[in-house]
Amino acid sequence: MLINIKDYLNQKIRPEPLAFLRIGFGLLMFFSVIRFYYNGWIESIYIEPFMHFKYYGFEWVKSLGQYNYLLFIICGVSSLFVALGYKYRFSIIVFFISFTYIELIDKTTYLNHYYFISVISFLFIFLPLNAKYSLDNYLNKKAFLLVPKWNIDAIKLFVFIVYFYAGLAKINSDWLLQAAPLSLWLTSNYDLPILGDLFQKSWVHYFFSWGGMLYDLLIPFFLIIHRTRIFAFVLVILFHVMTAILFPIGMFPYIMILFATIFFSSNQFQKIFKAFESIKFLKSRDIWYQEYNSKFQKINVLIISILLFVQILFPFRNLMYSGELFWNEEGYRFSWRVMLIEKMGYTTFRVIDSQSDKRILVENSNFLTDFQIKQMSFQPDMILEYAHFLGDYYKKRGFIEPKVFVDSYVTLNGRESQRFIDNNVNLLEEKESFKKKNWIIPLKDEIKGI
């Protein structure tokens, strides 16, 4: 077995798929940064809010105020350099750090594809995506005809995990037996030409639910198999274009379309690049072509193996917690559970000074943006963090021994709303940790599935 592993690690392949992915990824990320600026999100999400919700363990990450614009400029420029293959290793490291820092500023913005970008950009640090068709080749007069095959396979495995785990997560009673939450979302698209009326029909909701589950489970296999690859890629395009039209999920559809191309052979990418070889740095007689060999291969293999192993196990950490995952969300993030829940909450806070008669019914809009209020109202860790923020805030304003209580009602996937948090618990006595949050009132229903 060890011999087989050694032989596998020594297998070589042409680097065109890596070059194509580098260019596409860099351009998509550059466009994403421009999109944030154009829509005013840098200001409204990262600068204007009075407070930001932090990830556990990353409380040290702070908003940089007006310097957030500089952070986005660094992120955008580095993504463009990645696309060009200019100072690639340095550029991808800068992109990973700047992008991940941005996403750690406030967890109300958490999206699966932001997490995907952070993980994949970290993976890219250890892969030679600039081996060919890059400015580095032109400037260094050196390019590589062959790279280790496992470089491409590592990306394939990660994409496989994302798709397959998203499919596993859809094997639950809400998604398959109630067509929830798709039935809620599709009916809201009544104004679409032709399709609007169709989306009101129950059988369509179930068709999309079952179809989405089967798509996520099977598409990575169809992409791997040569005979079904073209068919699978057409499905990828149709599926993600449809989701882009129906749902406001940002760059995710285009990112997944791009990464599906990694399953195609190097020969197919060669044909694409031949059409652009008139560009000077893509083809130069002065460039010396050789086989890629990294003196850090053992370290790279170890780091990437650990990363992929974590990606395989980490999504199952919810099994350490009792209760309904969709309700308490303990272990929900970072697990490739995509578009599975529709939650809305109404949450109010009472601050009481146990040493006096002071009582405050908090107006959330005095401290949070509308988007933060919406996200906080149904996510337990945000409710707890906000309660501690309020305790500190009012202690500085004369409350001697503040206590914070919450009245919270949440609806999940169309169910009737029910009390979410025990309103008799002083949340200042509760601390954020990996332990189960016993102050969450259990859901009065059972969701069966993975």
Coordinates of C-alpha atoms in Angstrom, one line a residue:
M1 CA 0.0 0.0 0.0
L2 CA 2.9 2.4 0.9
I3 CA 4.4 1.6 -2.5
N4 CA 1.1 2.4 -4.2
I5 CA 0.8 5.7 -2.4
K6 CA 4.4 6.6 -3.4
D7 CA 3.7 5.7 -7.0
Y8 CA 0.5 7.8 -6.9
L9 CA 2.2 10.8 -5.5
N10 CA 4.8 10.6 -8.3
Q11 CA 2.2 10.5 -11.1
K12 CA 2.3 13.6 -13.3
I13 CA -0.3 15.5 -15.3
R14 CA -0.4 18.6 -17.5
P15 CA -1.2 21.8 -15.5
E16 CA -3.8 23.4 -17.8
P17 CA -6.7 22.7 -15.4
L18 CA -4.9 24.5 -12.6
A19 CA -4.2 27.5 -14.8
F20 CA -7.8 27.7 -15.9
L21 CA -9.0 27.5 -12.4
R22 CA -6.6 30.1 -11.2
I23 CA -7.7 32.6 -13.8
G24 CA -11.4 32.0 -13.3
F25 CA -11.1 32.0 -9.5
G26 CA -9.1 35.2 -9.4
L27 CA -11.5 37.0 -11.8
L28 CA -14.6 35.9 -9.8
M29 CA -13.0 37.1 -6.6
F30 CA -12.1 40.4 -8.1
F31 CA -15.6 40.9 -9.4
S32 CA -17.0 39.9 -5.9
V33 CA -14.9 42.7 -4.3
I34 CA -16.1 45.2 -6.9
R35 CA -19.7 44.0 -6.2
F36 CA -19.3 44.7 -2.5
Y37 CA -18.1 48.2 -3.2
Y38 CA -20.8 48.9 -5.8
N39 CA -23.6 47.8 -3.5
G40 CA -22.3 49.8 -0.6
W41 CA -21.9 46.7 1.6
I42 CA -18.4 47.7 2.8
E43 CA -20.0 50.6 4.5
S44 CA -23.3 49.1 5.6
I45 CA -22.0 45.7 6.8
Y46 CA -18.4 46.4 8.1
I47 CA -18.3 50.1 9.1
E48 CA -21.8 51.4 10.1
P49 CA -22.8 48.8 12.7
F50 CA -22.4 49.8 16.3
M51 CA -21.3 46.2 17.1
H52 CA -20.2 43.1 15.2
F53 CA -21.0 39.5 16.0
K54 CA -17.8 37.5 16.5
Y55 CA -17.0 33.8 15.9
Y56 CA -16.1 31.9 19.0
G57 CA -12.3 32.1 19.3
F58 CA -12.0 35.0 16.9
E59 CA -13.2 37.8 19.1
W60 CA -9.8 39.5 18.5
V61 CA -10.9 40.2 14.9
K62 CA -12.0 43.8 14.8
S63 CA -13.6 46.0 12.1
L64 CA -11.0 48.4 10.8
G65 CA -13.4 51.3 10.4
Q66 CA -12.7 53.3 7.2
Y67 CA -9.6 51.2 6.7
N68 CA -11.9 48.4 5.7
Y69 CA -11.8 50.0 2.3
L70 CA -8.1 49.5 2.2
L71 CA -8.6 45.9 3.3
F72 CA -11.0 45.3 0.4
I73 CA -8.5 47.0 -2.0
I74 CA -5.8 44.6 -0.9
C75 CA -8.2 41.7 -1.3
G76 CA -9.2 42.8 -4.8
V77 CA -5.7 43.5 -6.0
S78 CA -4.4 40.2 -4.7
S79 CA -7.2 38.4 -6.4
L80 CA -6.3 40.1 -9.7
F81 CA -2.7 39.1 -9.2
V82 CA -3.8 35.5 -8.6
A83 CA -5.7 35.5 -11.9
L84 CA -2.6 36.9 -13.7
G85 CA -0.3 34.5 -11.9
Y86 CA 1.8 37.3 -10.7
K87 CA 3.9 36.6 -7.6
Y88 CA 1.4 33.9 -7.2
R89 CA 2.4 32.4 -3.8
F90 CA 2.5 35.7 -2.1
S91 CA -0.7 36.9 -3.8
I92 CA -2.8 33.9 -2.8
I93 CA -1.5 34.1 0.8
V94 CA -2.5 37.8 0.9
F95 CA -5.9 37.0 -0.6
F96 CA -6.5 34.2 1.9
I97 CA -5.6 36.4 4.9
S98 CA -7.5 39.5 3.7
F99 CA -10.6 37.6 2.6
T100 CA -10.8 35.4 5.7
Y101 CA -10.3 38.5 7.9
I102 CA -13.2 40.2 6.2
E103 CA -15.5 37.3 6.8
L104 CA -14.4 37.0 10.4
I105 CA -15.4 40.6 11.2
D106 CA -19.1 39.7 11.5
K107 CA -20.7 36.3 11.4
T108 CA -24.1 37.7 10.4
T109 CA -22.7 37.5 6.9
Y110 CA -21.8 33.8 7.1
L111 CA -22.5 32.0 3.8
N112 CA -21.3 28.5 2.8
H113 CA -19.6 29.9 -0.3
Y114 CA -17.6 32.4 1.7
Y115 CA -16.4 29.5 3.8
F116 CA -15.7 27.6 0.6
I117 CA -13.5 30.5 -0.7
S118 CA -11.5 30.6 2.5
V119 CA -10.8 26.9 2.5
I120 CA -10.0 26.6 -1.2
S121 CA -7.7 29.7 -1.1
F122 CA -5.9 28.1 1.8
L123 CA -5.6 24.9 -0.3
F124 CA -4.3 26.9 -3.2
I125 CA -1.4 28.2 -1.2
F126 CA 0.2 24.7 -1.4
L127 CA -0.6 24.0 -5.1
P128 CA 1.3 25.3 -8.2
L129 CA -1.6 27.1 -9.9
N130 CA 1.0 29.3 -11.6
A131 CA 2.8 26.4 -13.2
K132 CA 1.7 27.5 -16.7
Y133 CA 0.1 30.5 -18.4
S134 CA 1.1 32.9 -15.7
L135 CA 3.0 36.2 -15.5
D136 CA 5.4 34.3 -13.2
N137 CA 6.3 32.1 -16.2
Y138 CA 7.0 35.0 -18.4
L139 CA 9.0 37.0 -15.8
N140 CA 11.0 34.0 -14.6
K141 CA 11.4 32.5 -18.1
K142 CA 10.3 29.2 -16.7
A143 CA 7.1 27.1 -16.9
F144 CA 6.1 23.5 -16.2
L145 CA 4.8 20.9 -18.6
L146 CA 3.9 18.5 -15.8
V147 CA 2.7 18.8 -12.2
P148 CA 1.8 16.1 -9.6
K149 CA -1.6 14.5 -10.4
W150 CA -2.6 14.7 -6.7
N151 CA -2.6 18.5 -6.9
I152 CA -5.7 18.3 -9.1
D153 CA -7.2 15.4 -7.3
A154 CA -7.1 17.3 -4.0
I155 CA -9.3 20.0 -5.5
K156 CA -11.6 17.3 -7.0
L157 CA -12.0 15.7 -3.6
F158 CA -12.8 18.9 -1.9
V159 CA -15.5 19.8 -4.5
F160 CA -16.8 16.2 -4.2
I161 CA -17.1 16.6 -0.4
V162 CA -19.0 19.9 -0.8
Y163 CA -21.6 18.5 -3.2
F164 CA -22.0 15.1 -1.5
Y165 CA -22.4 16.4 2.0
A166 CA -24.9 19.0 0.7
G167 CA -26.9 16.1 -0.7
L168 CA -26.6 14.0 2.5
A169 CA -27.9 17.0 4.5
K170 CA -31.0 17.1 2.3
I171 CA -32.0 13.6 3.4
N172 CA -34.4 14.8 6.1
S173 CA -38.1 14.8 6.6
D174 CA -38.6 18.5 6.2
W175 CA -36.8 18.6 2.8
L176 CA -38.2 15.4 1.3
L177 CA -41.6 14.9 3.0
Q178 CA -42.7 18.5 3.4
A179 CA -40.7 20.1 0.5
A180 CA -39.7 22.7 3.1
P181 CA -38.3 25.3 2.9
L182 CA -38.4 25.2 -0.9
S183 CA -42.3 25.4 -0.9
L184 CA -42.0 28.7 0.9
W185 CA -39.4 30.1 -1.4
L186 CA -40.8 29.0 -4.7
T187 CA -44.3 30.3 -4.1
S188 CA -42.8 33.7 -3.5
N189 CA -41.6 33.7 -7.1
Y190 CA -45.2 34.2 -8.4
D191 CA -44.1 37.2 -10.5
L192 CA -41.8 35.2 -12.8
P193 CA -43.0 34.9 -16.4
I194 CA -44.3 31.5 -17.3
L195 CA -42.7 29.8 -14.2
G196 CA -44.5 31.9 -11.6
D197 CA -47.8 30.0 -11.8
L198 CA -45.9 26.7 -12.0
F199 CA -44.1 27.4 -8.8
Q200 CA -47.4 27.6 -6.9
K201 CA -48.1 23.8 -7.5
S202 CA -47.2 21.4 -4.8
W203 CA -45.8 18.7 -7.1
V204 CA -43.2 21.2 -8.4
H205 CA -42.0 21.9 -4.8
Y206 CA -41.4 18.1 -4.3
F207 CA -39.8 17.8 -7.7
F208 CA -37.3 20.5 -6.8
S209 CA -36.7 19.1 -3.4
W210 CA -36.0 15.5 -4.5
G211 CA -34.2 16.7 -7.6
G212 CA -32.0 18.9 -5.6
M213 CA -31.1 16.1 -3.2
L214 CA -30.3 13.7 -6.0
Y215 CA -28.4 16.3 -7.9
D216 CA -26.1 17.0 -5.0
L217 CA -25.5 13.4 -4.2
L218 CA -24.9 12.2 -7.7
I219 CA -23.3 15.1 -9.6
P220 CA -19.8 14.5 -8.3
F221 CA -19.9 10.9 -9.4
F222 CA -21.2 11.9 -12.9
L223 CA -18.4 14.5 -13.1
I224 CA -15.8 11.9 -12.3
I225 CA -17.0 9.4 -14.9
H226 CA -15.7 10.3 -18.3
R227 CA -18.8 9.1 -20.2
T228 CA -21.2 11.2 -18.2
R229 CA -18.9 14.3 -17.7
I230 CA -20.3 16.5 -20.4
F231 CA -23.9 15.6 -19.4
A232 CA -23.1 16.3 -15.8
F233 CA -21.5 19.7 -16.6
V234 CA -24.5 20.8 -18.6
L235 CA -26.6 19.8 -15.5
V236 CA -24.3 21.9 -13.3
I237 CA -24.8 24.9 -15.5
L238 CA -28.6 24.5 -15.7
F239 CA -28.9 23.8 -12.0
H240 CA -26.8 26.8 -10.8
V241 CA -28.2 29.2 -13.3
M242 CA -31.7 28.3 -12.1
T243 CA -30.7 28.8 -8.5
A244 CA -29.1 32.1 -9.3
I245 CA -32.4 33.3 -10.9
L246 CA -34.6 32.0 -8.1
F247 CA -32.6 32.7 -5.0
P248 CA -30.4 35.6 -3.9
I249 CA -27.3 33.5 -3.1
G250 CA -24.7 35.8 -4.6
M251 CA -21.6 34.3 -6.3
F252 CA -22.1 30.7 -5.2
P253 CA -23.7 29.4 -8.4
Y254 CA -20.8 30.8 -10.6
I255 CA -18.2 29.5 -8.2
M256 CA -19.6 26.0 -8.3
I257 CA -19.8 26.1 -12.1
L258 CA -16.2 27.1 -12.3
F259 CA -15.0 24.4 -9.9
A260 CA -16.9 21.7 -11.8
T261 CA -14.4 22.3 -14.7
I262 CA -11.6 20.8 -12.6
F263 CA -13.0 17.3 -13.5
F264 CA -12.2 17.8 -17.2
S265 CA -9.0 16.4 -18.7
S266 CA -5.9 18.5 -19.4
N267 CA -6.4 17.9 -23.2
Q268 CA -9.7 19.7 -23.2
F269 CA -8.0 22.7 -21.5
Q270 CA -5.2 22.7 -23.9
K271 CA -7.6 23.4 -26.7
I272 CA -9.0 26.4 -24.8
F273 CA -5.6 27.9 -24.2
K274 CA -4.4 27.4 -27.7
A275 CA -7.0 30.0 -28.8
F276 CA -5.2 32.6 -26.6
E277 CA -1.6 31.7 -27.2
S278 CA -1.1 34.9 -29.2
I279 CA -1.0 36.7 -25.8
K280 CA 2.7 37.2 -25.2
F281 CA 3.1 35.8 -21.7
L282 CA 1.0 32.7 -22.6
K283 CA 3.5 31.6 -25.2
S284 CA 7.1 32.8 -25.4
R285 CA 10.1 31.2 -27.1
D286 CA 12.2 32.4 -24.2
I287 CA 10.3 30.3 -21.6
W288 CA 12.1 27.1 -20.5
Y289 CA 9.6 24.3 -20.0
Q290 CA 10.3 21.6 -17.4
E291 CA 8.7 19.2 -15.0
Y292 CA 7.5 20.6 -11.7
N293 CA 9.2 19.3 -8.5
S294 CA 8.6 20.9 -5.2
K295 CA 11.1 20.4 -2.4
F296 CA 8.2 20.9 0.0
Q297 CA 6.1 18.1 -1.4
K298 CA 6.0 16.0 1.7
I299 CA 4.9 19.0 3.8
N300 CA 2.3 20.1 1.3
V301 CA 0.9 16.5 1.1
L302 CA 0.7 16.4 4.9
I303 CA -1.0 19.8 5.2
I304 CA -3.5 19.2 2.5
S305 CA -4.3 15.7 3.8
I306 CA -5.0 17.1 7.2
L307 CA -7.2 19.8 5.7
L308 CA -9.3 17.3 3.7
F309 CA -9.5 14.9 6.6
V310 CA -10.9 17.8 8.7
Q311 CA -13.4 18.6 5.9
I312 CA -14.6 14.9 6.0
L313 CA -15.1 14.8 9.8
F314 CA -15.9 18.3 10.9
P315 CA -19.5 18.5 9.3
F316 CA -20.5 15.6 11.6
R317 CA -19.7 17.5 14.9
N318 CA -23.4 18.1 15.3
L319 CA -23.7 14.5 16.5
M320 CA -22.1 15.6 19.8
Y321 CA -25.3 17.6 20.6
S322 CA -28.8 16.4 21.3
G323 CA -31.8 18.2 20.0
E324 CA -32.9 19.3 16.5
L325 CA -29.9 20.7 14.6
F326 CA -32.0 23.0 12.4
W327 CA -33.5 24.5 15.6
N328 CA -30.5 24.9 17.9
E329 CA -27.9 25.2 15.1
E330 CA -25.2 23.6 17.3
G331 CA -22.8 22.4 14.7
Y332 CA -24.7 23.8 11.7
R333 CA -22.2 26.2 10.3
F334 CA -19.1 25.0 8.3
S335 CA -20.9 21.7 7.4
W336 CA -22.0 22.2 3.8
R337 CA -25.7 22.3 4.8
V338 CA -26.9 24.5 2.0
M339 CA -30.3 26.3 1.9
L340 CA -32.0 23.9 4.3
I341 CA -33.8 26.2 6.7
E342 CA -36.1 29.2 6.7
K343 CA -36.2 30.8 10.1
M344 CA -37.7 34.0 11.4
G345 CA -37.6 35.3 14.9
Y346 CA -38.9 38.0 17.1
T347 CA -36.5 38.7 20.0
T348 CA -36.7 41.4 22.6
F349 CA -34.3 41.9 25.6
R350 CA -35.0 43.1 29.1
V351 CA -32.1 44.5 31.2
I352 CA -32.8 44.6 34.9
D353 CA -30.5 46.0 37.7
S354 CA -30.9 43.6 40.6
Q355 CA -29.6 46.3 43.0
S356 CA -32.2 48.9 42.0
D357 CA -35.5 49.3 40.3
K358 CA -33.9 50.1 36.9
R359 CA -35.5 48.2 34.0
I360 CA -34.9 48.7 30.3
L361 CA -36.8 47.1 27.4
V362 CA -34.1 47.3 24.7
E363 CA -34.8 48.8 21.3
N364 CA -32.6 46.6 19.2
S365 CA -32.4 49.1 16.4
N366 CA -30.4 51.4 18.7
F367 CA -27.5 49.0 18.5
L368 CA -28.0 46.8 15.4
T369 CA -28.7 47.2 11.8
D370 CA -31.9 45.6 10.3
F371 CA -29.9 42.8 8.8
Q372 CA -28.2 42.1 12.2
I373 CA -31.5 42.1 14.0
K374 CA -32.9 39.6 11.5
Q375 CA -29.9 37.2 11.8
M376 CA -29.5 37.6 15.6
S377 CA -33.2 36.9 16.3
F378 CA -33.0 33.2 15.5
Q379 CA -29.4 32.2 16.1
P380 CA -28.6 31.3 19.8
D381 CA -24.9 32.2 19.8
M382 CA -25.7 35.7 18.5
I383 CA -28.5 36.1 21.0
L384 CA -26.0 35.2 23.8
E385 CA -23.3 37.5 22.5
Y386 CA -25.8 40.4 22.1
A387 CA -27.0 39.8 25.7
H388 CA -23.5 40.2 27.0
F389 CA -23.0 43.3 24.9
L390 CA -26.1 44.8 26.5
G391 CA -24.9 43.8 30.0
D392 CA -21.6 45.6 29.5
Y393 CA -23.2 48.6 27.8
Y394 CA -25.7 49.2 30.6
K395 CA -23.2 48.5 33.4
K396 CA -21.1 51.4 32.0
R397 CA -24.3 53.5 32.3
G398 CA -25.1 53.1 35.9
F399 CA -26.5 49.5 36.3
I400 CA -24.8 48.1 39.3
E401 CA -25.7 44.4 38.8
P402 CA -27.3 44.0 35.4
K403 CA -29.3 40.9 34.4
V404 CA -30.4 40.3 30.8
F405 CA -33.5 38.2 29.9
V406 CA -34.8 37.5 26.5
D407 CA -38.3 37.0 25.0
S408 CA -37.7 35.1 21.8
Y409 CA -40.1 33.4 19.4
V410 CA -39.0 31.6 16.3
T411 CA -40.6 29.9 13.3
L412 CA -38.8 27.1 11.4
N413 CA -39.6 26.0 7.9
G414 CA -43.2 27.2 8.1
R415 CA -44.1 25.9 11.5
E416 CA -46.0 27.9 14.1
S417 CA -43.6 30.1 16.1
Q418 CA -42.7 28.9 19.6
R419 CA -40.6 30.2 22.4
F420 CA -37.0 29.8 21.5
I421 CA -35.0 30.8 24.6
D422 CA -35.9 30.2 28.3
N423 CA -37.1 33.7 29.4
N424 CA -36.2 32.9 33.0
V425 CA -32.5 32.5 32.3
N426 CA -30.2 35.4 33.0
L427 CA -28.0 35.2 29.9
L428 CA -25.2 37.0 31.6
E429 CA -24.6 33.9 33.6
E430 CA -24.2 31.8 30.4
K431 CA -20.9 31.8 28.6
E432 CA -20.1 30.9 24.9
S433 CA -18.4 27.5 24.6
F434 CA -18.6 24.2 22.7
K435 CA -20.9 22.9 25.4
K436 CA -24.6 22.3 24.7
K437 CA -26.8 25.4 25.3
N438 CA -29.4 24.1 27.8
W439 CA -31.2 27.5 27.8
I440 CA -32.6 26.8 24.2
I441 CA -36.1 25.4 24.5
P442 CA -36.4 22.2 22.4
L443 CA -38.4 22.3 19.2
K444 CA -41.9 20.8 19.7
D445 CA -41.4 18.6 16.6
E446 CA -39.0 16.0 15.3
I447 CA -37.1 16.3 12.0
K448 CA -35.9 12.9 10.9
G449 CA -32.8 12.5 8.8
I450 CA -29.1 13.0 8.6

